[in-house]
mmCIF file of C-alpha atoms and ligand atoms in Angstrom:
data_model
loop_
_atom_site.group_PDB
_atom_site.id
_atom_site.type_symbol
_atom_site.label_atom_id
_atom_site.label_comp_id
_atom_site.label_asym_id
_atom_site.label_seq_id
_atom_site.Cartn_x
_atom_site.Cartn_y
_atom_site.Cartn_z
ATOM 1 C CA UNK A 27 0.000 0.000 0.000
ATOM 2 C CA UNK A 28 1.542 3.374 -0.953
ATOM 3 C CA UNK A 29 1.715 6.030 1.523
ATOM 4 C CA UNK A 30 -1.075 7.738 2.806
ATOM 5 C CA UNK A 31 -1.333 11.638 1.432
ATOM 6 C CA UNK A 32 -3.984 13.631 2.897
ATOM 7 C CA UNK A 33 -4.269 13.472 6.832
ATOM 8 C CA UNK A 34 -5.808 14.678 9.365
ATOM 9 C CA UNK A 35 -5.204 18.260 11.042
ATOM 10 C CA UNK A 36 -3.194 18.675 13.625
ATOM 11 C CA UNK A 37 -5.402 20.389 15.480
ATOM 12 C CA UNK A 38 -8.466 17.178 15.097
ATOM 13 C CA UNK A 39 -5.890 14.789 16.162
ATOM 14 C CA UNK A 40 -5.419 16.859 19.375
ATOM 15 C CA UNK A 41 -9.162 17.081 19.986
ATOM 16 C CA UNK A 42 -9.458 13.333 19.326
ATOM 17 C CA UNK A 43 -6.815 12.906 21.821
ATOM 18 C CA UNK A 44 -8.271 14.921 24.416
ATOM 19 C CA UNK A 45 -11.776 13.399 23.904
ATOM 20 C CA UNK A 46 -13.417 16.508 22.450
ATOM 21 C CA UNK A 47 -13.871 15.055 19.174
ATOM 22 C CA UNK A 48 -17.852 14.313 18.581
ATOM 23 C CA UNK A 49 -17.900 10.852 17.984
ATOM 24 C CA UNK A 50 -18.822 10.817 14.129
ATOM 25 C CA UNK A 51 -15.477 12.026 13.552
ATOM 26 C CA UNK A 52 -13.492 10.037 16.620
ATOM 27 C CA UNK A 53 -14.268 7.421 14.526
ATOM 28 C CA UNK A 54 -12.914 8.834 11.017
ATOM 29 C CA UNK A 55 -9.505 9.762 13.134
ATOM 30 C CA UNK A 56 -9.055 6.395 14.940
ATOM 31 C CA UNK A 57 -9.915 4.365 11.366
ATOM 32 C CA UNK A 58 -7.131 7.104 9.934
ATOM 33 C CA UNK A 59 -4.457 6.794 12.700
ATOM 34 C CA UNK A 60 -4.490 2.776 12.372
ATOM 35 C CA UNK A 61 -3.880 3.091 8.810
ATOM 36 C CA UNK A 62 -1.283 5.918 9.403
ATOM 37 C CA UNK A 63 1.508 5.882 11.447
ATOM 38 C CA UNK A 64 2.789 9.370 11.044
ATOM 39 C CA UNK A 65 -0.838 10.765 12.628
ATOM 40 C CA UNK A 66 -0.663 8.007 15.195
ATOM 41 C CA UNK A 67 2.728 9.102 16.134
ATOM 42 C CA UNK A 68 1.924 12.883 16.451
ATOM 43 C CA UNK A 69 -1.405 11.569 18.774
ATOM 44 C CA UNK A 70 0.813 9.808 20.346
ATOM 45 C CA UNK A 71 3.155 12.555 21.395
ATOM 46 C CA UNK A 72 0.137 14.826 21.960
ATOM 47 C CA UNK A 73 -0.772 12.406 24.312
ATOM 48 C CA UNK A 74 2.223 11.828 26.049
ATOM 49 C CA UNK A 75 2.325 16.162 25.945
ATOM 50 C CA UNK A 76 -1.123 16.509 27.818
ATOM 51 C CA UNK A 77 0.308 13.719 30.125
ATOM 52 C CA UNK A 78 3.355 15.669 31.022
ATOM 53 C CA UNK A 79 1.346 19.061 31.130
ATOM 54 C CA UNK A 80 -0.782 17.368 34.155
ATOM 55 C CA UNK A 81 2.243 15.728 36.134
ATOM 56 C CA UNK A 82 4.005 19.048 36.107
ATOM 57 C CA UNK A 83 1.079 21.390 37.216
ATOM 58 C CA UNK A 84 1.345 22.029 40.497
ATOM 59 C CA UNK A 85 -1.571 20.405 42.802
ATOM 60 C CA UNK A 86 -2.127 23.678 44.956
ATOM 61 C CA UNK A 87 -1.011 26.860 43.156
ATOM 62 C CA UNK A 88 -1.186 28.719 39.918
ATOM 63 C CA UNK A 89 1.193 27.283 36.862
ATOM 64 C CA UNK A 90 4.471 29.097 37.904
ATOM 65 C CA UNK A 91 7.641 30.256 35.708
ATOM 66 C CA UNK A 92 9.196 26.853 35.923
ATOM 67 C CA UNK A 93 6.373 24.990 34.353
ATOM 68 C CA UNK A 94 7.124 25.643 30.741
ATOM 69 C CA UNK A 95 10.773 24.309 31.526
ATOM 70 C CA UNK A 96 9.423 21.409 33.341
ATOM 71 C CA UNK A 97 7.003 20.809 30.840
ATOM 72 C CA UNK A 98 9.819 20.857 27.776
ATOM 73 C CA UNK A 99 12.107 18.550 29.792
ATOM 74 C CA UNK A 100 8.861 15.853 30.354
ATOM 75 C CA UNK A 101 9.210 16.200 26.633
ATOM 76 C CA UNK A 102 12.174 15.065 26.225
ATOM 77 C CA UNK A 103 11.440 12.225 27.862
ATOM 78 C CA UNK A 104 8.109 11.474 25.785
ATOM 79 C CA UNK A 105 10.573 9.001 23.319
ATOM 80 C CA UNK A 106 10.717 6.691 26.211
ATOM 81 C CA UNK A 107 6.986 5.997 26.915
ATOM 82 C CA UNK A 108 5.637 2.710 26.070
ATOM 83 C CA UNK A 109 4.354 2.394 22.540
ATOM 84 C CA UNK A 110 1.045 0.743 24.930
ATOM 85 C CA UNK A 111 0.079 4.139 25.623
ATOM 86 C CA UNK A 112 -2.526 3.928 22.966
ATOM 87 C CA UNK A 113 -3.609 0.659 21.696
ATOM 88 C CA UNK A 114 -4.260 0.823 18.097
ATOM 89 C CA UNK A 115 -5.932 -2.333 17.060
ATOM 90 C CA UNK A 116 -4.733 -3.645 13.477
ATOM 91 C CA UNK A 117 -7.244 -2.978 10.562
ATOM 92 C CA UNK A 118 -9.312 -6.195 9.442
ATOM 93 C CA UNK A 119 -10.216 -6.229 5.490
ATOM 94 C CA UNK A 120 -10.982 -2.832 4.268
ATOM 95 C CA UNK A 121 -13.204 -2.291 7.120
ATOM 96 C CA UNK A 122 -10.253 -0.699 10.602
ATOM 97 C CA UNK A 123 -12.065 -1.755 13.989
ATOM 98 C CA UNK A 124 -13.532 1.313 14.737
ATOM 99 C CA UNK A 125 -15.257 1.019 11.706
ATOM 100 C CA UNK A 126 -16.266 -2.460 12.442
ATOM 101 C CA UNK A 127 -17.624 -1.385 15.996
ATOM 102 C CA UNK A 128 -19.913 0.707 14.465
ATOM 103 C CA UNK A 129 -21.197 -2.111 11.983
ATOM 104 C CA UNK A 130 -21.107 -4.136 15.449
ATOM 105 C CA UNK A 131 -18.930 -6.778 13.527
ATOM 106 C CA UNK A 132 -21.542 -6.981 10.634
ATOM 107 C CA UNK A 133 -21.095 -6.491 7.408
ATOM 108 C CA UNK A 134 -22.513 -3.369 5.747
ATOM 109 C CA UNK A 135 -26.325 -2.811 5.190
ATOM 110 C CA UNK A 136 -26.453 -1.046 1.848
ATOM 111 C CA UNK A 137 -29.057 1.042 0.868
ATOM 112 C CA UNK A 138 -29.122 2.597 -2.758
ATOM 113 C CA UNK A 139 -28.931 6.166 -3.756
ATOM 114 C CA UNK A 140 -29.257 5.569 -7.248
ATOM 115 C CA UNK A 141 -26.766 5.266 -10.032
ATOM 116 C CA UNK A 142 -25.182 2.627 -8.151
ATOM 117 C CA UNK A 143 -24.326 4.540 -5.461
ATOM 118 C CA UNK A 144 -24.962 3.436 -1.749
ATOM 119 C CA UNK A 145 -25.007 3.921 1.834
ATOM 120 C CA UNK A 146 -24.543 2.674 5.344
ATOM 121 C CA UNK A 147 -25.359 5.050 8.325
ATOM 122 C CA UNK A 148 -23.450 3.813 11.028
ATOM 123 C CA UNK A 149 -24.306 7.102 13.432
ATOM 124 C CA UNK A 150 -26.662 9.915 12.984
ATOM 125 C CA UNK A 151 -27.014 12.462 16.133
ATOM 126 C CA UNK A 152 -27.253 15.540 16.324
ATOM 127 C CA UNK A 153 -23.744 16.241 16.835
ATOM 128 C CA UNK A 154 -23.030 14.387 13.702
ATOM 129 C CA UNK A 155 -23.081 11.564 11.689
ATOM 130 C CA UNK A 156 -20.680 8.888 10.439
ATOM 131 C CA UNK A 157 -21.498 6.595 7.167
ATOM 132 C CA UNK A 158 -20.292 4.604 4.577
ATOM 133 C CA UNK A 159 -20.619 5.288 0.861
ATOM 134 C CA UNK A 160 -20.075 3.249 -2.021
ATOM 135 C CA UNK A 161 -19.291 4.738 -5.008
ATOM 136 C CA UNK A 162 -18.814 2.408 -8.485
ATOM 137 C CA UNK A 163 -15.839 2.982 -10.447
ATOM 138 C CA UNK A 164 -16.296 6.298 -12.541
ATOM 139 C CA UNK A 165 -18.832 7.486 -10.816
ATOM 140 C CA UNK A 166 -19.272 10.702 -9.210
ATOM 141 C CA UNK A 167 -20.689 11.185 -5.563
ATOM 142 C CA UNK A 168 -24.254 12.814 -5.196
ATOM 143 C CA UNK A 169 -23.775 16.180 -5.325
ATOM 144 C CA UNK A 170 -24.538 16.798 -1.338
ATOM 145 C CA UNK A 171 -24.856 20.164 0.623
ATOM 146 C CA UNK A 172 -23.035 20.591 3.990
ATOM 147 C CA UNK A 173 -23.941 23.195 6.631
ATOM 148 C CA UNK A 174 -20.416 22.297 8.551
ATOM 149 C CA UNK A 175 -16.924 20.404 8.820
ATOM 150 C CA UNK A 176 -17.228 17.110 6.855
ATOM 151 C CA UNK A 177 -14.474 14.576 6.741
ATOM 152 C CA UNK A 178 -14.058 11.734 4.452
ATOM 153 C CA UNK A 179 -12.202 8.985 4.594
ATOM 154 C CA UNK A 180 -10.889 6.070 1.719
ATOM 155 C CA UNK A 181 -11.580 2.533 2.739
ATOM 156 C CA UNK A 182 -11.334 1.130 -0.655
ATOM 157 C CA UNK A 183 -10.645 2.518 -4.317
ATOM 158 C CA UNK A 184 -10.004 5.930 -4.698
ATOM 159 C CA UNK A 185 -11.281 9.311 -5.823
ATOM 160 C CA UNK A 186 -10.669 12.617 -7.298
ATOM 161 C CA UNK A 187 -11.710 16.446 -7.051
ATOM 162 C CA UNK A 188 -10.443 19.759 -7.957
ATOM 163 C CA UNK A 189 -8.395 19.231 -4.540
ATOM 164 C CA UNK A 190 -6.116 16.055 -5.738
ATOM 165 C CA UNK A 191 -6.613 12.219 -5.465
ATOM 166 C CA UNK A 192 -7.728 10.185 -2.245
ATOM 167 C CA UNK A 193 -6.925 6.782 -2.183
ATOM 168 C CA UNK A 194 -6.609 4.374 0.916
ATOM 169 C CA UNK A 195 -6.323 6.225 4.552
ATOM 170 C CA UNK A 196 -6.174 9.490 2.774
ATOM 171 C CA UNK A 197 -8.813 12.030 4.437
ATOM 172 C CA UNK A 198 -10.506 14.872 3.336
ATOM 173 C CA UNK A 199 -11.458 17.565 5.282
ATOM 174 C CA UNK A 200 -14.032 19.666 4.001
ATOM 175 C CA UNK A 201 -16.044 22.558 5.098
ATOM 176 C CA UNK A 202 -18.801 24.480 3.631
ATOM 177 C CA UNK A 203 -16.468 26.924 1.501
ATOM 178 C CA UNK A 204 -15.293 23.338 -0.571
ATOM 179 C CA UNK A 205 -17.453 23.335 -3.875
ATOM 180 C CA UNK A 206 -16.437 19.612 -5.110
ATOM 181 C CA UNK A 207 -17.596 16.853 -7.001
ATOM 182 C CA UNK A 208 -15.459 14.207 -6.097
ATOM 183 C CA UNK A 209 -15.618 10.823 -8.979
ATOM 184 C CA UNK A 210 -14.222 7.858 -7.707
ATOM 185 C CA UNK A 211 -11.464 6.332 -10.298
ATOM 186 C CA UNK A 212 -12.385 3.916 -12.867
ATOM 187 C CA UNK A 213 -12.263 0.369 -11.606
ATOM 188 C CA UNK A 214 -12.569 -0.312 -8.032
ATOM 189 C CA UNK A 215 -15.254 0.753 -6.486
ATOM 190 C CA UNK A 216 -14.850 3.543 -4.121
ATOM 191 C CA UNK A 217 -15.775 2.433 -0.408
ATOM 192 C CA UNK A 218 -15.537 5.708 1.825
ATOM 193 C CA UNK A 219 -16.098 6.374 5.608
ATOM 194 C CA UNK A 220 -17.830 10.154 5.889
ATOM 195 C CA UNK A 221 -18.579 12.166 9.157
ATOM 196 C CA UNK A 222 -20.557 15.277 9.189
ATOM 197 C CA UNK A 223 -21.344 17.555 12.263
ATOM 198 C CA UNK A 224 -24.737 18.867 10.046
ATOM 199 C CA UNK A 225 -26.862 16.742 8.559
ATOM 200 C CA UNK A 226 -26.104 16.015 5.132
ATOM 201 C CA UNK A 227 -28.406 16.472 1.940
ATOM 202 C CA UNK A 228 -27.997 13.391 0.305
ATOM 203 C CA UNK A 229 -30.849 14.470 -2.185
ATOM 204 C CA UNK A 230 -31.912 12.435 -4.938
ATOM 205 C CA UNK A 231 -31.121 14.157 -8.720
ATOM 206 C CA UNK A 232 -34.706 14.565 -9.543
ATOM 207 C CA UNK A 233 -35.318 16.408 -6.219
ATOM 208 C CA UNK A 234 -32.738 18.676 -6.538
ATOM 209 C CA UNK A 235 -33.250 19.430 -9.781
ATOM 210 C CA UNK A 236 -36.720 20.364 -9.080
ATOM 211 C CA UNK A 237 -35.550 22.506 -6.170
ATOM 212 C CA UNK A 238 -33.775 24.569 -8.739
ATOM 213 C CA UNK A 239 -36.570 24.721 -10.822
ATOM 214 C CA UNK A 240 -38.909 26.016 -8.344
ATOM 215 C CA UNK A 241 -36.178 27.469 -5.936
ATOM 216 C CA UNK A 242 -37.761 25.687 -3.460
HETATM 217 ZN ZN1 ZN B 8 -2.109 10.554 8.720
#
């Protein structure tokens, strides 16, 4: 498997790590960081960093002057924690285990958007939603709107937009600025794991059309 390209933002892997993440896209970042060892190392160290940042706090007072110091030497030391700190279970077939805890072990229960194209809802909340799309070889994804930060991840296959080429454990992060229509590649089809903290308009051609029609 070539590299993985696209990853996830610094600043997502740190709110994973702390446990601020919604859990629509916890579960995008942990199926990313077992396919990705560069991510999993820098959640890792931000780990190890809010670890350190605790120890060196001082129980009764206000941070003082020394902490920063304190803090950079706990640092130094983060090399020597145990790779244990954060289990990352292995990914089985296309489908990484946190992907598979949200199928609870099952496989996926397709339901068709049309044109070949499928889904899987493995969450839906109202802090977001996490599913699976399927997307035949040379086929473009629904056109879909979203109100908020959407992240996308490649199981299987691999797709394309005006942003660059996604194959497996690359992630897109989108937010309502991106106008895209991502096609998946001819041949394989495209398997992708998609959170959204809005939910998404998955709207039918015909529907759509007639909304812009009758600018409903
Ligand atoms: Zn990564």
């Amino acid at each position: 498997m070539p590299p993985v390209q696209h990853h996830i933002p610094e600043d997502i892997v740190q709110a994973y790590v702390s446990g601020r993440l919604p859990h629509a896209f916890a579960v995008v970042v942990a199926a990313h960081l077992s396919l990705c060892d560069a991510c999993r190392a820098t959640a890792e160290a931000q780990e190890a960093l809010a670890g350190a940042a605790l120890d060196a706090l001082p129980s009764d007072a206000a941070p003082d002057a020394d902490l920063r110091a304190r803090t950079l030497a706990a640092l130094d030391s983060v090399e020597a924690l145990p790779r244990e700190a954060m289990p990352i279970p292995a990914p089985a077939g296309i489908y990484p285990s946190a992907v598979m805890a949200e199928l609870g072990g099952r496989p996926p229960r397709w339901k068709s958007l049309g044109a070949g194209i499928r889904q899987t809802i493995l969450t839906a909340g109202p802090e977001g939603s996490v599913r699976l799309l399927y997307i035949p070889g040379g086929k473009a994804v629904p056109d879909h709107g979203h109100n908020g930060l959407e992240m996308t991840m490649v199981l299987q296959g691999a797709f394309q937009d005006i942003t660059g080429k996604y194959a497996r454990g690359d992630v897109q992060v989108g937010d309502p600025d991106l106008e895209h229509t991502p096609i998946a590649m001819e041949g394989e089809a495209c398997i992708c794991l998609a959170a959204t903290d809005a939910p998404l308009r998955f709207n039918a051609l015909v529907p759509r059309l007639l909304q812009r029609v009758f600018r409903i």
